[in-house]
mmCIF file of C-alpha atoms in Angstrom:
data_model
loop_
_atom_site.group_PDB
_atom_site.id
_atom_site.type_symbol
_atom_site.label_atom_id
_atom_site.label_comp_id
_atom_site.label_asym_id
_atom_site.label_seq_id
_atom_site.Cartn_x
_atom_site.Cartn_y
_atom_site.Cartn_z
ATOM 1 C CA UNK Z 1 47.832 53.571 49.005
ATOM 2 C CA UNK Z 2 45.672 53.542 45.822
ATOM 3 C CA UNK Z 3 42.145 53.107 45.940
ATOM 4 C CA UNK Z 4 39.934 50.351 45.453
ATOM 5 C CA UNK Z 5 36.686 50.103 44.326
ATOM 6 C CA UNK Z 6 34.143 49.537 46.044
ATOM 7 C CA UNK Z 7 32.625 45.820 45.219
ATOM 8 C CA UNK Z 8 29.203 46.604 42.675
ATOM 9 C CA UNK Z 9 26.341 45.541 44.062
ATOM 10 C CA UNK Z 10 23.882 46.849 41.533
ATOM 11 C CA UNK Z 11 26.363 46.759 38.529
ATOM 12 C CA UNK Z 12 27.494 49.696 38.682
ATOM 13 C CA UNK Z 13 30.415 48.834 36.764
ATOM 14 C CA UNK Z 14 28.869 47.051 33.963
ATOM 15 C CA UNK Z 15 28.760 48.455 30.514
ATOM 16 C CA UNK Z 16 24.996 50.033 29.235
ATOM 17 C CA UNK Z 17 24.931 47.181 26.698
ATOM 18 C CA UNK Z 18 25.397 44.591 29.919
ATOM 19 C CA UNK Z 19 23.165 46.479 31.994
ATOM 20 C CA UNK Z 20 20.512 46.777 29.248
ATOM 21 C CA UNK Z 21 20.734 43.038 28.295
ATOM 22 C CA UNK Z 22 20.514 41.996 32.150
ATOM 23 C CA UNK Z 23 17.191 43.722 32.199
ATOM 24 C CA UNK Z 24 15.659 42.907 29.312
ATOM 25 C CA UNK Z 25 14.824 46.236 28.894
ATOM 26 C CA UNK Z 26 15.246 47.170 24.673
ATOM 27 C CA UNK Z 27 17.040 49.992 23.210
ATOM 28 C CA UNK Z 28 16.322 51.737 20.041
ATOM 29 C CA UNK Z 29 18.828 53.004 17.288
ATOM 30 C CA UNK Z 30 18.190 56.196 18.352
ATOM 31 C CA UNK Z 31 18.496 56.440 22.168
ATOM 32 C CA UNK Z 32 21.756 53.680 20.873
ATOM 33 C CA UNK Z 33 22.950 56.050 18.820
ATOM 34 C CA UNK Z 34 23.387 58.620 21.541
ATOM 35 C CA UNK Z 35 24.651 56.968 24.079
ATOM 36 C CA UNK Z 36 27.127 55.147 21.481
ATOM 37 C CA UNK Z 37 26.120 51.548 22.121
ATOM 38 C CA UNK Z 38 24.636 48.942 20.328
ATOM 39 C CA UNK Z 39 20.337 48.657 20.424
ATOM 40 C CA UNK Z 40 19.353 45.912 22.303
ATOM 41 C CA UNK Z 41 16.660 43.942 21.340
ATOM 42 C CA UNK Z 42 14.423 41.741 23.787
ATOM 43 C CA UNK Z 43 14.901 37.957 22.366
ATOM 44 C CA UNK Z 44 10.686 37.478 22.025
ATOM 45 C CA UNK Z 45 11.054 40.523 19.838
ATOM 46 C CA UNK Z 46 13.907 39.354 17.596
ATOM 47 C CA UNK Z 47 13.082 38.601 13.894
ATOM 48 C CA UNK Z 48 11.749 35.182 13.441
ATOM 49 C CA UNK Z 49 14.344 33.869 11.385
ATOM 50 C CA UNK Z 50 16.751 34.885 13.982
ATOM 51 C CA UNK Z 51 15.191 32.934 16.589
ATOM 52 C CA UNK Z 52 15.755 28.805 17.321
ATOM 53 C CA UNK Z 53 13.917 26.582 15.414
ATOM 54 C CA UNK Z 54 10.477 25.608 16.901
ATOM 55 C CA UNK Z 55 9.682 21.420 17.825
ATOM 56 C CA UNK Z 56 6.977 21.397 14.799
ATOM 57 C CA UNK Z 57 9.704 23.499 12.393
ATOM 58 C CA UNK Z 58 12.629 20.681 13.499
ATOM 59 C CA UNK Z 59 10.288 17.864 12.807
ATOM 60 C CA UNK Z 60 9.190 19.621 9.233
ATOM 61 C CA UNK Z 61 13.128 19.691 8.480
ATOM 62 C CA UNK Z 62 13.805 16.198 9.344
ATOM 63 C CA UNK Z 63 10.954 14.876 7.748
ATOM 64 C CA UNK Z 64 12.383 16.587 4.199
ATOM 65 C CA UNK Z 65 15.842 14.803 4.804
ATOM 66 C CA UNK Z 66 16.172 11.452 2.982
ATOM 67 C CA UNK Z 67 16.949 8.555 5.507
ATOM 68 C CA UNK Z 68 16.205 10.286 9.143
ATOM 69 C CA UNK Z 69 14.171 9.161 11.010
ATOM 70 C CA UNK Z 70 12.266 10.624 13.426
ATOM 71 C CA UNK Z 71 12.286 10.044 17.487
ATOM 72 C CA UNK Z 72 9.312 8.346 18.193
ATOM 73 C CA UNK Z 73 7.735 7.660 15.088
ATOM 74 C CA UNK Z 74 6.459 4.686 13.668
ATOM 75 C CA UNK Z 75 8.846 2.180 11.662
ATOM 76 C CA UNK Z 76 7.200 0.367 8.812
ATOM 77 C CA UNK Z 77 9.065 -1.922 7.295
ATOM 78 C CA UNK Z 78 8.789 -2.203 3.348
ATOM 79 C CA UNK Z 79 7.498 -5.962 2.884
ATOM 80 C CA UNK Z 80 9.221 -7.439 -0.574
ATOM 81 C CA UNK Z 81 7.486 -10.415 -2.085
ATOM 82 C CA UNK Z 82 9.384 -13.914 -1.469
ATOM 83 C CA UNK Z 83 11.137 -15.160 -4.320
ATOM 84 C CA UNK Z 84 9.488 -18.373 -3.782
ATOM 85 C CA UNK Z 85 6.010 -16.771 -4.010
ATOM 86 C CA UNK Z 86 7.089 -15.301 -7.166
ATOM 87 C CA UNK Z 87 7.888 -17.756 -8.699
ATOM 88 C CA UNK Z 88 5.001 -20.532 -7.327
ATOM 89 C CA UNK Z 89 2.659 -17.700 -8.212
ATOM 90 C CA UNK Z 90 4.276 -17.656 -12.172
ATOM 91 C CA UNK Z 91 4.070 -21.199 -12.376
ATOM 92 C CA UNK Z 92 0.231 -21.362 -11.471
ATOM 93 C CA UNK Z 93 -0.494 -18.273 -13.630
ATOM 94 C CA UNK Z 94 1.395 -20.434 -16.659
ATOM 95 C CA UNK Z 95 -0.635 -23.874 -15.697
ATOM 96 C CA UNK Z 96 -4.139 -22.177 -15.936
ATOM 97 C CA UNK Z 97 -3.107 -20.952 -19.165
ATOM 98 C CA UNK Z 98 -1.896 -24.316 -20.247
ATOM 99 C CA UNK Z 99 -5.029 -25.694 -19.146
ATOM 100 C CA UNK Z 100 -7.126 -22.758 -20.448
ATOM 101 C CA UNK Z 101 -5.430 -23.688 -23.910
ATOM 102 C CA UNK Z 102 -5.593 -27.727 -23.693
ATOM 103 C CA UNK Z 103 -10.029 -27.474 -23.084
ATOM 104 C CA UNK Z 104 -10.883 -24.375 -25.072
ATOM 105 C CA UNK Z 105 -11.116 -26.590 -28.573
ATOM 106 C CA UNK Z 106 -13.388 -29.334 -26.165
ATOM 107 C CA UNK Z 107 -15.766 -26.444 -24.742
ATOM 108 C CA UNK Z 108 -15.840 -25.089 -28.275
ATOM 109 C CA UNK Z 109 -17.932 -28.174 -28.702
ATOM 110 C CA UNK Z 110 -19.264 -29.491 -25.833
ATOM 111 C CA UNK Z 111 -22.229 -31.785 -27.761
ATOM 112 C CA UNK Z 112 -19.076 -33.956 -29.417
ATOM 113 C CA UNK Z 113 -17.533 -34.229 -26.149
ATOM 114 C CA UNK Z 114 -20.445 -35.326 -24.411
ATOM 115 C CA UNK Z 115 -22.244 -37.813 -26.874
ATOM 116 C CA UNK Z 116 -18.504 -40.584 -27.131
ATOM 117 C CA UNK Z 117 -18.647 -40.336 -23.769
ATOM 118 C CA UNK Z 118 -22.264 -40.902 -22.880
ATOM 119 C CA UNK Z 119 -21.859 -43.655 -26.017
ATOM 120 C CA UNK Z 120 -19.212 -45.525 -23.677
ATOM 121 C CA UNK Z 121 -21.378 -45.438 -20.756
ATOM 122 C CA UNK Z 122 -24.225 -47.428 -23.172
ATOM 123 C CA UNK Z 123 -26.104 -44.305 -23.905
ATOM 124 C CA UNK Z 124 -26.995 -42.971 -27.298
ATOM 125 C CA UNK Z 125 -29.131 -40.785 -28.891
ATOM 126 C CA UNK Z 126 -27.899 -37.398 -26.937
ATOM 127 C CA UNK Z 127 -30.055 -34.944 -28.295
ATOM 128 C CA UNK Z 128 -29.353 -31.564 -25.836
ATOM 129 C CA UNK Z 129 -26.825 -29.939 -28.566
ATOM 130 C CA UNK Z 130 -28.406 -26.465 -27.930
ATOM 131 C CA UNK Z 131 -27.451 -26.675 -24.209
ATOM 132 C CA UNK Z 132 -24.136 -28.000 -24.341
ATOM 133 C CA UNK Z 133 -22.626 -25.463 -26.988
ATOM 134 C CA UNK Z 134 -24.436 -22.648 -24.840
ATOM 135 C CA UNK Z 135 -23.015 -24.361 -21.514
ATOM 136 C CA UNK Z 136 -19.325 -25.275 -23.188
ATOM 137 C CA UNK Z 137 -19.192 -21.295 -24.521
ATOM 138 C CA UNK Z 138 -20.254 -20.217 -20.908
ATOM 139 C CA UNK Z 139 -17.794 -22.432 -19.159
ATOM 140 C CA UNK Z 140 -14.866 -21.130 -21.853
ATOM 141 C CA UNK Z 141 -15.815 -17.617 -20.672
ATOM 142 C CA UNK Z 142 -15.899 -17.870 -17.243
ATOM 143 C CA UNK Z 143 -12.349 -19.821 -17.300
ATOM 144 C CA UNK Z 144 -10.776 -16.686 -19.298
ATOM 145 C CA UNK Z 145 -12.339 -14.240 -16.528
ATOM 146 C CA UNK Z 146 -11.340 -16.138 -13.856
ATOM 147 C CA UNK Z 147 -7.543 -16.474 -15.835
ATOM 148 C CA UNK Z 148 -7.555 -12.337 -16.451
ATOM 149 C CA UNK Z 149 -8.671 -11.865 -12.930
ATOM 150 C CA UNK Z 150 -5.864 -14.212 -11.335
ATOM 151 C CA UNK Z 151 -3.438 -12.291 -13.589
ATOM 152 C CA UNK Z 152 -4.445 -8.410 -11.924
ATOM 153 C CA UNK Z 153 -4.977 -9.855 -8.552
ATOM 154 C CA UNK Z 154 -1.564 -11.743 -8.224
ATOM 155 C CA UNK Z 155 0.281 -8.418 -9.894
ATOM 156 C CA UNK Z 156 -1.502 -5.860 -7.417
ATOM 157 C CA UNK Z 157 -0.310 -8.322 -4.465
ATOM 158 C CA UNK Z 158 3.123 -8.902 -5.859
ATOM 159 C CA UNK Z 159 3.104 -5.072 -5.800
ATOM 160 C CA UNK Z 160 2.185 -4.638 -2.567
ATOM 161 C CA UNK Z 161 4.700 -7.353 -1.040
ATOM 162 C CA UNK Z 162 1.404 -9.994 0.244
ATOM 163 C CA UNK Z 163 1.768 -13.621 -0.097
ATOM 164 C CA UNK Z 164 0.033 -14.153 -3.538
ATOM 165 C CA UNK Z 165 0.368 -17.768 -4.612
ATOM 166 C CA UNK Z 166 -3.081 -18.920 -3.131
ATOM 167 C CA UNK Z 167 -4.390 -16.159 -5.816
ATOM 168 C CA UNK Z 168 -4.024 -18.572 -8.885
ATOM 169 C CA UNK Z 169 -4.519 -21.517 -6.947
ATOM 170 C CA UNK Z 170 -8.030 -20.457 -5.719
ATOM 171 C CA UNK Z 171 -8.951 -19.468 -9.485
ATOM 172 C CA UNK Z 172 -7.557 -23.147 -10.879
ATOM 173 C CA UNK Z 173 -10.001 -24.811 -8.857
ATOM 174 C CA UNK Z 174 -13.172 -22.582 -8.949
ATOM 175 C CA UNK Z 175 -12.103 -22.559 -13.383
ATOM 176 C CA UNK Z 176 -12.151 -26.640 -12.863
ATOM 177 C CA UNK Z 177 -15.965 -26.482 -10.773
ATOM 178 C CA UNK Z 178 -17.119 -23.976 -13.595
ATOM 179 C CA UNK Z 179 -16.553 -26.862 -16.381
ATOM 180 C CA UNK Z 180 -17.644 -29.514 -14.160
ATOM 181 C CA UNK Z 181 -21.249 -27.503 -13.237
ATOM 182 C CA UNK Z 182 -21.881 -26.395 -17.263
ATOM 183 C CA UNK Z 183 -20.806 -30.306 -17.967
ATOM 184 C CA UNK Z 184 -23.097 -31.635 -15.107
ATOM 185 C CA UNK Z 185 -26.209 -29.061 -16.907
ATOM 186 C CA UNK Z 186 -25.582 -29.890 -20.571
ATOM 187 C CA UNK Z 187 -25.551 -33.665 -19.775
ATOM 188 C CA UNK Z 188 -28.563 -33.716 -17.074
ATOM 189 C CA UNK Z 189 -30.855 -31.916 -18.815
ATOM 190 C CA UNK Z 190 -30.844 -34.819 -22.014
ATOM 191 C CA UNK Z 191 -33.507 -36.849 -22.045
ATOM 192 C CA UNK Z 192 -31.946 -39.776 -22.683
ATOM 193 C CA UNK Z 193 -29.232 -39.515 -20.170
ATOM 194 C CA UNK Z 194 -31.606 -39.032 -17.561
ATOM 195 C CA UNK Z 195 -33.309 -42.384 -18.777
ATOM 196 C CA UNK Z 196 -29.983 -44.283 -18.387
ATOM 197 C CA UNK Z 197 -29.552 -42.886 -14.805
ATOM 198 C CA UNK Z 198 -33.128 -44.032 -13.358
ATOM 199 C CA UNK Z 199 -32.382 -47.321 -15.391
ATOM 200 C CA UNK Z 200 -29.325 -47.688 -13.089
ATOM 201 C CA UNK Z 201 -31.357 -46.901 -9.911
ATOM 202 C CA UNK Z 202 -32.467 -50.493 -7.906
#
C-alpha cells in the first residue's frame, strides 16, 4: 500500500507564494529571487494606480462622462420658454414700439396738443408752453427707457426659461401713466386751465 499524506493542517502543502499571500506577510525581489518565487506585495502597499478606484475618484469619473447621472444627486430639469410666451412676449415688445412711434411726434410738442384740446373744452389762452415741451420731452424719454428696459428684461428671462410676457405688459402700462402724469403737470399748472376747473366747481 502507498502512502498517503497526511491531511495539512497548517498548509504545509501550499506553495511559498500561497503561504506568503495567506499571511499577508510581503516578499522582496531579493529574498523572491532566492527562493525562486514571485515577491509578494501586501495590497495597502500596492501602487496606487494598481489599486480600485476610491467612492470620491468614481464620482470624479462619472461626473466627466456626458449623460450619467449620478446616484443620488439632484435632477434639475432645463426649463425652455413656452412658445406661447414667446410669442405673446414679441407681440407686446412690437405694440410698445408701435405706440412709442404713433405719440413721439405729439410729445415732441406737447403745447399744440394741449391748447385744441383745452380749446374744445371752452378754454383758451393756454399759456404754459415752457412746461409742456419740458413735460412732453420727459414723458418721450421715459417711454424709450421703459421700451429698452422691457427689451433686456424679456431677453434675459427668455434666456433663462421664466414666464416673461408680464415683462412688456407691466412696462405698456407704467409708459401709458408716464404720459398721463407729464400731461396732467403741463395742463394743471396753466393758469387759465385752472380757472376753467374752479369755474366748473358748484
Amino acid at each position: 500500500m502507498s502512502e498517503s499524506r497526511p491531511r495539512p493542517q497548517f498548509g504545509e502543502y501550499a506553495s511559498p507564494e500561497e503561504q506568503r499571500a495567506r499571511i499577508a506577510e510581503p516578499i522582496d525581489e531579493q529574498r523572491a529571487e532566492e527562493l525562486g518565487i514571485a515577491p509578494v506585495v501586501p495590497v495597502e502597499r500596492q501602487p496606487r494606480q494598481q489599486q480600485e478606484p476610491t467612492l470620491r475618484e468614481q464620482t470624479r469619473e462619472q461626473a466627466r462622462e456626458p449623460g450619467v447621472v449620478q446616484p443620488g444627486a439632484p435632477t434639475v430639469a432645463a426649463r425652455r420658454p413656452v412658445a406661447g410666451d414667446r410669442i405673446a412676449t414679441s407681440i407686446l415688445l412690437g405694440l410698445g414700439l408701435v405706440g412709442l412711434i404713433v405719440t413721439m411726434p405729439g410729445l415732441l410738442d406737447l403745447p399744440g396738443l394741449i391748447r385744441p384740446a383745452l380749446v374744445q373744452m371752452g378754454v383758451s389762452g393756454y399759456s404754459s408752453d415752457g412746461l409742456a415741451s419740458a413735460m412732453g420731452i420727459l414723458a418721450l424719454g421715459l417711454q424709450i427707457a421703459l421700451w429698452v428696459g422691457a427689451i433686456i428684461l424679456s431677453s434675459r428671462s427668455l434666456r433663462a426659461g421664466r414666464l416673461t410676457f408680464w415683462i412688456p405688459l407691466v412696462a405698456g402700462v407704467a409708459a401709458n401713466l408716464v404720459v398721463v402724469i407729464c400731461l396732467a403737470v403741463a395742463m394743471g399748472a396753466d393758469p387759465a386751465f385752472m380757472e376753467y376747473v374752479r369755474s366748473q366747481q358748484p
